[in-house]
mmCIF file of C-alpha atoms in Angstrom:
data_model
loop_
_atom_site.group_PDB
_atom_site.id
_atom_site.type_symbol
_atom_site.label_atom_id
_atom_site.label_comp_id
_atom_site.label_asym_id
_atom_site.label_seq_id
_atom_site.Cartn_x
_atom_site.Cartn_y
_atom_site.Cartn_z
ATOM 1 C CA UNK A 1 101.386 112.040 113.168
ATOM 2 C CA UNK A 2 100.906 112.536 109.445
ATOM 3 C CA UNK A 3 97.873 111.138 107.669
ATOM 4 C CA UNK A 4 97.851 111.158 103.876
ATOM 5 C CA UNK A 5 94.724 110.698 101.765
ATOM 6 C CA UNK A 6 95.198 109.785 98.142
ATOM 7 C CA UNK A 7 91.869 108.393 96.949
ATOM 8 C CA UNK A 8 91.139 105.618 97.459
ATOM 9 C CA UNK A 9 93.955 105.064 100.017
ATOM 10 C CA UNK A 10 94.453 106.159 103.619
ATOM 11 C CA UNK A 11 97.884 105.904 105.294
ATOM 12 C CA UNK A 12 99.472 107.129 108.516
ATOM 13 C CA UNK A 13 103.014 106.887 109.899
ATOM 14 C CA UNK A 14 101.768 105.492 113.228
ATOM 15 C CA UNK A 15 98.088 104.825 114.036
ATOM 16 C CA UNK A 16 95.047 105.141 111.789
ATOM 17 C CA UNK A 17 91.491 105.270 113.126
ATOM 18 C CA UNK A 18 89.007 105.085 110.265
ATOM 19 C CA UNK A 19 85.269 105.371 110.909
ATOM 20 C CA UNK A 20 83.866 106.905 107.722
ATOM 21 C CA UNK A 21 82.744 105.633 104.328
ATOM 22 C CA UNK A 22 84.765 105.320 101.127
ATOM 23 C CA UNK A 23 83.246 104.846 97.675
ATOM 24 C CA UNK A 24 85.103 103.245 94.768
ATOM 25 C CA UNK A 25 82.153 101.826 92.880
ATOM 26 C CA UNK A 26 82.051 100.710 89.297
ATOM 27 C CA UNK A 27 79.929 102.706 86.870
ATOM 28 C CA UNK A 28 76.200 102.225 86.505
ATOM 29 C CA UNK A 29 76.603 101.057 82.905
ATOM 30 C CA UNK A 30 79.933 99.220 83.157
ATOM 31 C CA UNK A 31 83.321 98.996 84.832
ATOM 32 C CA UNK A 32 84.682 97.218 87.883
ATOM 33 C CA UNK A 33 84.845 98.366 91.476
ATOM 34 C CA UNK A 34 88.096 99.952 92.634
ATOM 35 C CA UNK A 35 90.894 98.991 95.018
ATOM 36 C CA UNK A 36 90.838 100.604 98.483
ATOM 37 C CA UNK A 37 93.699 100.501 101.002
ATOM 38 C CA UNK A 38 93.483 101.651 104.605
ATOM 39 C CA UNK A 39 96.819 101.432 106.393
ATOM 40 C CA UNK A 40 98.420 102.277 109.703
ATOM 41 C CA UNK A 41 102.180 101.851 109.736
ATOM 42 C CA UNK A 42 101.934 100.571 113.331
ATOM 43 C CA UNK A 43 98.252 100.211 114.253
ATOM 44 C CA UNK A 44 94.911 100.355 112.455
ATOM 45 C CA UNK A 45 91.464 100.573 114.034
ATOM 46 C CA UNK A 46 88.911 100.300 111.262
ATOM 47 C CA UNK A 47 85.141 100.676 111.653
ATOM 48 C CA UNK A 48 84.287 102.165 108.263
ATOM 49 C CA UNK A 49 82.687 100.872 105.080
ATOM 50 C CA UNK A 50 84.356 100.800 101.662
ATOM 51 C CA UNK A 51 81.837 100.380 98.857
ATOM 52 C CA UNK A 52 83.500 98.695 95.888
ATOM 53 C CA UNK A 53 80.394 97.235 94.282
ATOM 54 C CA UNK A 54 79.929 97.203 90.520
ATOM 55 C CA UNK A 55 76.386 96.833 89.123
ATOM 56 C CA UNK A 56 77.737 95.687 85.743
ATOM 57 C CA UNK A 57 81.248 94.490 86.595
ATOM 58 C CA UNK A 58 83.364 92.848 89.281
ATOM 59 C CA UNK A 59 83.455 94.160 92.829
ATOM 60 C CA UNK A 60 86.755 95.666 93.959
ATOM 61 C CA UNK A 61 88.953 94.807 96.954
ATOM 62 C CA UNK A 62 89.651 96.326 100.363
ATOM 63 C CA UNK A 63 93.124 95.945 101.884
ATOM 64 C CA UNK A 64 93.733 96.630 105.581
ATOM 65 C CA UNK A 65 97.429 96.399 106.434
ATOM 66 C CA UNK A 66 98.744 97.338 109.887
ATOM 67 C CA UNK A 67 101.593 95.589 111.732
ATOM 68 C CA UNK A 68 99.218 93.479 113.862
ATOM 69 C CA UNK A 69 95.610 92.332 113.494
ATOM 70 C CA UNK A 70 93.188 91.137 116.181
ATOM 71 C CA UNK A 71 89.640 90.201 115.154
ATOM 72 C CA UNK A 72 86.836 90.099 117.714
ATOM 73 C CA UNK A 73 83.143 90.592 118.379
ATOM 74 C CA UNK A 74 83.619 93.474 120.831
ATOM 75 C CA UNK A 75 87.386 93.984 121.066
ATOM 76 C CA UNK A 76 90.521 93.849 118.948
ATOM 77 C CA UNK A 77 91.623 96.104 116.117
ATOM 78 C CA UNK A 78 88.708 95.163 113.835
ATOM 79 C CA UNK A 79 85.278 93.738 114.604
ATOM 80 C CA UNK A 80 83.606 90.821 112.849
ATOM 81 C CA UNK A 81 80.610 93.065 112.154
ATOM 82 C CA UNK A 82 82.877 95.462 110.260
ATOM 83 C CA UNK A 83 84.346 92.616 108.229
ATOM 84 C CA UNK A 84 80.872 91.275 107.397
ATOM 85 C CA UNK A 85 79.611 94.662 106.196
ATOM 86 C CA UNK A 86 82.715 95.287 104.082
ATOM 87 C CA UNK A 87 82.465 91.842 102.489
ATOM 88 C CA UNK A 88 79.108 93.022 101.187
ATOM 89 C CA UNK A 89 81.040 95.662 99.244
ATOM 90 C CA UNK A 90 83.711 93.339 97.751
ATOM 91 C CA UNK A 91 86.737 91.233 98.670
ATOM 92 C CA UNK A 92 88.463 91.941 102.004
ATOM 93 C CA UNK A 93 92.103 91.120 102.797
ATOM 94 C CA UNK A 94 93.726 91.743 106.187
ATOM 95 C CA UNK A 95 97.525 91.699 106.184
ATOM 96 C CA UNK A 96 99.790 91.881 109.241
ATOM 97 C CA UNK A 97 102.932 93.468 107.836
ATOM 98 C CA UNK A 98 105.155 93.816 110.928
ATOM 99 C CA UNK A 99 108.576 92.182 110.744
ATOM 100 C CA UNK A 100 109.716 92.370 114.387
ATOM 101 C CA UNK A 101 110.087 89.451 116.780
ATOM 102 C CA UNK A 102 106.574 89.847 118.191
ATOM 103 C CA UNK A 103 104.999 91.540 115.196
ATOM 104 C CA UNK A 104 103.325 90.548 111.951
ATOM 105 C CA UNK A 105 100.711 88.369 113.677
ATOM 106 C CA UNK A 106 96.966 87.848 113.248
ATOM 107 C CA UNK A 107 94.822 86.564 116.117
ATOM 108 C CA UNK A 108 91.158 85.556 116.011
ATOM 109 C CA UNK A 109 89.672 86.480 119.391
ATOM 110 C CA UNK A 110 86.078 85.310 118.866
ATOM 111 C CA UNK A 111 83.920 83.220 116.549
ATOM 112 C CA UNK A 112 82.933 85.029 113.359
ATOM 113 C CA UNK A 113 80.226 84.545 110.745
ATOM 114 C CA UNK A 114 79.164 86.252 107.541
ATOM 115 C CA UNK A 115 77.496 85.473 104.227
ATOM 116 C CA UNK A 116 79.306 86.519 101.053
ATOM 117 C CA UNK A 117 80.340 85.417 97.595
ATOM 118 C CA UNK A 118 83.458 87.579 97.973
ATOM 119 C CA UNK A 119 86.887 86.500 99.247
ATOM 120 C CA UNK A 120 88.101 86.965 102.808
ATOM 121 C CA UNK A 121 91.866 86.726 103.262
ATOM 122 C CA UNK A 122 94.157 86.736 106.311
ATOM 123 C CA UNK A 123 97.839 87.140 105.394
ATOM 124 C CA UNK A 124 100.453 87.436 108.161
ATOM 125 C CA UNK A 125 104.187 87.995 107.876
ATOM 126 C CA UNK A 126 104.490 85.882 111.036
ATOM 127 C CA UNK A 127 101.807 83.707 112.702
ATOM 128 C CA UNK A 128 98.030 83.288 112.548
ATOM 129 C CA UNK A 129 96.474 82.179 115.843
ATOM 130 C CA UNK A 130 93.001 80.787 115.148
ATOM 131 C CA UNK A 131 92.513 80.386 118.912
ATOM 132 C CA UNK A 132 90.120 77.443 118.626
ATOM 133 C CA UNK A 133 87.469 79.688 117.064
ATOM 134 C CA UNK A 134 84.861 78.985 114.398
ATOM 135 C CA UNK A 135 84.786 81.123 111.238
ATOM 136 C CA UNK A 136 81.745 80.526 109.030
ATOM 137 C CA UNK A 137 80.865 81.848 105.591
ATOM 138 C CA UNK A 138 77.339 80.680 104.781
ATOM 139 C CA UNK A 139 77.809 81.530 101.099
ATOM 140 C CA UNK A 140 80.342 80.585 98.404
ATOM 141 C CA UNK A 141 83.112 83.158 98.967
ATOM 142 C CA UNK A 142 86.651 81.841 99.429
ATOM 143 C CA UNK A 143 88.604 81.835 102.698
ATOM 144 C CA UNK A 144 92.402 82.272 102.559
ATOM 145 C CA UNK A 145 94.926 82.003 105.444
ATOM 146 C CA UNK A 146 98.655 82.583 104.893
ATOM 147 C CA UNK A 147 101.307 82.586 107.662
ATOM 148 C CA UNK A 148 104.891 83.458 106.803
ATOM 149 C CA UNK A 149 103.451 85.509 103.942
ATOM 150 C CA UNK A 150 106.074 86.796 101.500
ATOM 151 C CA UNK A 151 104.618 90.316 101.690
ATOM 152 C CA UNK A 152 104.214 90.570 97.935
ATOM 153 C CA UNK A 153 101.872 87.938 96.541
ATOM 154 C CA UNK A 154 98.108 88.558 96.472
ATOM 155 C CA UNK A 155 95.482 86.456 98.204
ATOM 156 C CA UNK A 156 94.457 85.096 94.804
ATOM 157 C CA UNK A 157 97.880 83.423 94.408
ATOM 158 C CA UNK A 158 99.519 83.598 97.854
ATOM 159 C CA UNK A 159 103.110 82.649 98.621
ATOM 160 C CA UNK A 160 105.275 82.202 101.711
ATOM 161 C CA UNK A 161 108.964 82.864 102.350
ATOM 162 C CA UNK A 162 111.484 81.702 104.928
ATOM 163 C CA UNK A 163 110.800 79.020 107.522
ATOM 164 C CA UNK A 164 108.836 80.900 110.203
ATOM 165 C CA UNK A 165 105.156 81.658 110.319
ATOM 166 C CA UNK A 166 102.653 79.054 111.512
ATOM 167 C CA UNK A 167 98.880 78.653 111.621
ATOM 168 C CA UNK A 168 98.067 77.610 115.184
ATOM 169 C CA UNK A 169 95.110 77.239 117.543
ATOM 170 C CA UNK A 170 93.133 74.397 115.899
ATOM 171 C CA UNK A 171 90.384 76.726 114.682
ATOM 172 C CA UNK A 172 87.471 75.570 112.527
ATOM 173 C CA UNK A 173 86.451 77.029 109.176
ATOM 174 C CA UNK A 174 83.503 76.499 106.863
ATOM 175 C CA UNK A 175 82.122 77.795 103.579
ATOM 176 C CA UNK A 176 79.046 76.877 101.553
ATOM 177 C CA UNK A 177 80.914 75.886 98.411
ATOM 178 C CA UNK A 178 83.742 78.411 98.597
ATOM 179 C CA UNK A 179 87.389 77.337 98.393
ATOM 180 C CA UNK A 180 89.523 77.145 101.544
ATOM 181 C CA UNK A 181 93.295 77.731 101.419
ATOM 182 C CA UNK A 182 95.742 77.579 104.353
ATOM 183 C CA UNK A 183 99.455 77.994 103.615
ATOM 184 C CA UNK A 184 102.274 78.359 106.139
ATOM 185 C CA UNK A 185 106.052 78.631 105.996
ATOM 186 C CA UNK A 186 105.962 76.719 109.306
ATOM 187 C CA UNK A 187 103.395 74.281 110.669
ATOM 188 C CA UNK A 188 99.607 74.180 110.320
ATOM 189 C CA UNK A 189 97.202 73.066 113.091
ATOM 190 C CA UNK A 190 93.498 73.339 112.275
ATOM 191 C CA UNK A 191 90.308 71.639 113.400
ATOM 192 C CA UNK A 192 87.367 70.913 111.110
ATOM 193 C CA UNK A 193 87.367 72.459 107.625
ATOM 194 C CA UNK A 194 84.147 72.254 105.594
ATOM 195 C CA UNK A 195 83.483 73.480 102.052
ATOM 196 C CA UNK A 196 80.260 71.529 101.436
ATOM 197 C CA UNK A 197 77.888 72.938 98.851
ATOM 198 C CA UNK A 198 74.458 74.046 100.074
ATOM 199 C CA UNK A 199 72.338 74.356 96.914
ATOM 200 C CA UNK A 200 70.888 71.479 94.893
ATOM 201 C CA UNK A 201 73.238 70.481 92.085
ATOM 202 C CA UNK A 202 76.061 72.786 93.204
ATOM 203 C CA UNK A 203 79.750 71.988 93.641
ATOM 204 C CA UNK A 204 81.756 71.922 96.837
ATOM 205 C CA UNK A 205 84.777 74.158 97.294
ATOM 206 C CA UNK A 206 88.351 72.902 97.125
ATOM 207 C CA UNK A 207 90.539 72.557 100.227
ATOM 208 C CA UNK A 208 94.269 73.289 99.923
ATOM 209 C CA UNK A 209 96.509 73.108 103.020
ATOM 210 C CA UNK A 210 100.313 73.199 103.154
ATOM 211 C CA UNK A 211 102.970 73.560 105.870
ATOM 212 C CA UNK A 212 106.162 71.974 107.178
ATOM 213 C CA UNK A 213 103.914 69.698 109.257
ATOM 214 C CA UNK A 214 100.130 69.561 109.196
ATOM 215 C CA UNK A 215 97.681 68.521 111.938
ATOM 216 C CA UNK A 216 94.004 68.559 111.006
ATOM 217 C CA UNK A 217 90.585 67.506 112.190
ATOM 218 C CA UNK A 218 87.945 66.364 109.716
ATOM 219 C CA UNK A 219 87.935 67.750 106.156
ATOM 220 C CA UNK A 220 84.640 67.807 104.249
ATOM 221 C CA UNK A 221 84.074 68.904 100.634
ATOM 222 C CA UNK A 222 80.778 67.375 99.464
ATOM 223 C CA UNK A 223 78.675 68.451 96.513
ATOM 224 C CA UNK A 224 74.875 68.374 96.593
ATOM 225 C CA UNK A 225 72.735 65.965 94.566
ATOM 226 C CA UNK A 226 70.768 67.474 91.719
ATOM 227 C CA UNK A 227 67.073 67.153 90.980
ATOM 228 C CA UNK A 228 65.600 64.497 88.711
ATOM 229 C CA UNK A 229 66.233 66.764 85.731
ATOM 230 C CA UNK A 230 69.585 68.251 86.734
ATOM 231 C CA UNK A 231 73.033 66.834 87.354
ATOM 232 C CA UNK A 232 74.421 66.672 90.861
ATOM 233 C CA UNK A 233 77.279 68.811 92.094
ATOM 234 C CA UNK A 234 80.805 67.446 92.400
ATOM 235 C CA UNK A 235 82.847 67.065 95.535
ATOM 236 C CA UNK A 236 85.743 69.435 96.034
ATOM 237 C CA UNK A 237 89.408 68.570 95.547
ATOM 238 C CA UNK A 238 91.314 68.125 98.820
ATOM 239 C CA UNK A 239 95.077 68.601 98.723
ATOM 240 C CA UNK A 240 97.252 68.489 101.864
ATOM 241 C CA UNK A 241 101.055 68.687 101.657
ATOM 242 C CA UNK A 242 103.717 68.827 104.359
ATOM 243 C CA UNK A 243 107.405 69.707 104.077
ATOM 244 C CA UNK A 244 109.439 70.408 100.951
ATOM 245 C CA UNK A 245 108.195 68.040 98.285
ATOM 246 C CA UNK A 246 105.647 66.563 100.689
ATOM 247 C CA UNK A 247 108.233 65.061 103.062
ATOM 248 C CA UNK A 248 106.773 66.361 106.346
ATOM 249 C CA UNK A 249 104.270 64.743 108.704
ATOM 250 C CA UNK A 250 100.488 64.854 108.251
ATOM 251 C CA UNK A 251 97.923 63.984 110.932
ATOM 252 C CA UNK A 252 94.327 63.922 109.681
ATOM 253 C CA UNK A 253 91.206 62.845 111.583
ATOM 254 C CA UNK A 254 89.030 62.131 108.531
ATOM 255 C CA UNK A 255 88.024 63.118 104.989
ATOM 256 C CA UNK A 256 84.725 63.314 103.120
ATOM 257 C CA UNK A 257 84.480 64.454 99.482
ATOM 258 C CA UNK A 258 81.590 63.159 97.374
#
C-alpha cells in the first residue's frame, strides 16, 4: 500500500500505523501551532504524538480520520492515553469518514479521562456508540459529539446531513467549565452531562444537544461562587432541541444551572 507524507499530513490508501512524533509548533516569539492530519483510508492505528503547541500563540489541531474509530484503554484503534497526551499538544478531532452500511461509526469501549483546555471532538458520518461509558475532562476544554456528520463542517461549527446517524449508549460526559455539544441527524440518548465550573468565581460551560428525539439523564451547568471581593461565576446555558423546529420528543431526568 502507498503511504504519502506531505508535512504535516500522513495518508495511506488502506491502513496507517503511526507511532512516531510530529512537530508543527508555533514560533518561540510568535505564531500559532499548525494543523496535523493522520489518515488511513480504511483503518488507522495511532500511538504517536503531534506537538502543535505555541508559546506565544494558539495551539494547532490534530485530525485523525479513518473509516471507523474505536477508543479504549487497552484495545481499539486509538487508546485514551494517546488522546490525553495529544490533547496536551492542542485540539484533537477524531472523524469516522466511512459511508458504507456498517461504516462511519465511533465506539467508546472504555471510560476515559484527561485534563485539558483544548477541544476534543468525535465526528461520525454514521453513529456514535457511547456504550454507557464515562468521559471526563477535569479542565475547561470543550467536548463535541456529532453523529450523521456532514463530512465538511469543523468541530467548531459542526453540522449534520440526512436523517441517519444517532448518538446511542447513554454515556456520561463531564467537563470543568468546558462547553458540551451533542448533535445528531437521528436520535440522541445520553446519561448525565456536567459542565460545572471548578474554580472560585468561574463560569460553567454551555450544554447544547439536538436530535430527532432526545433522551437524557441529569444536566448540570453550575458556576462557582466568588470570594468576598470577587463576583461569582454564572451558570451555563442549556439548550435541548428535538426534531425539525423542535417538534420531536424530549425526555429529561433533571436540570441544574445556577
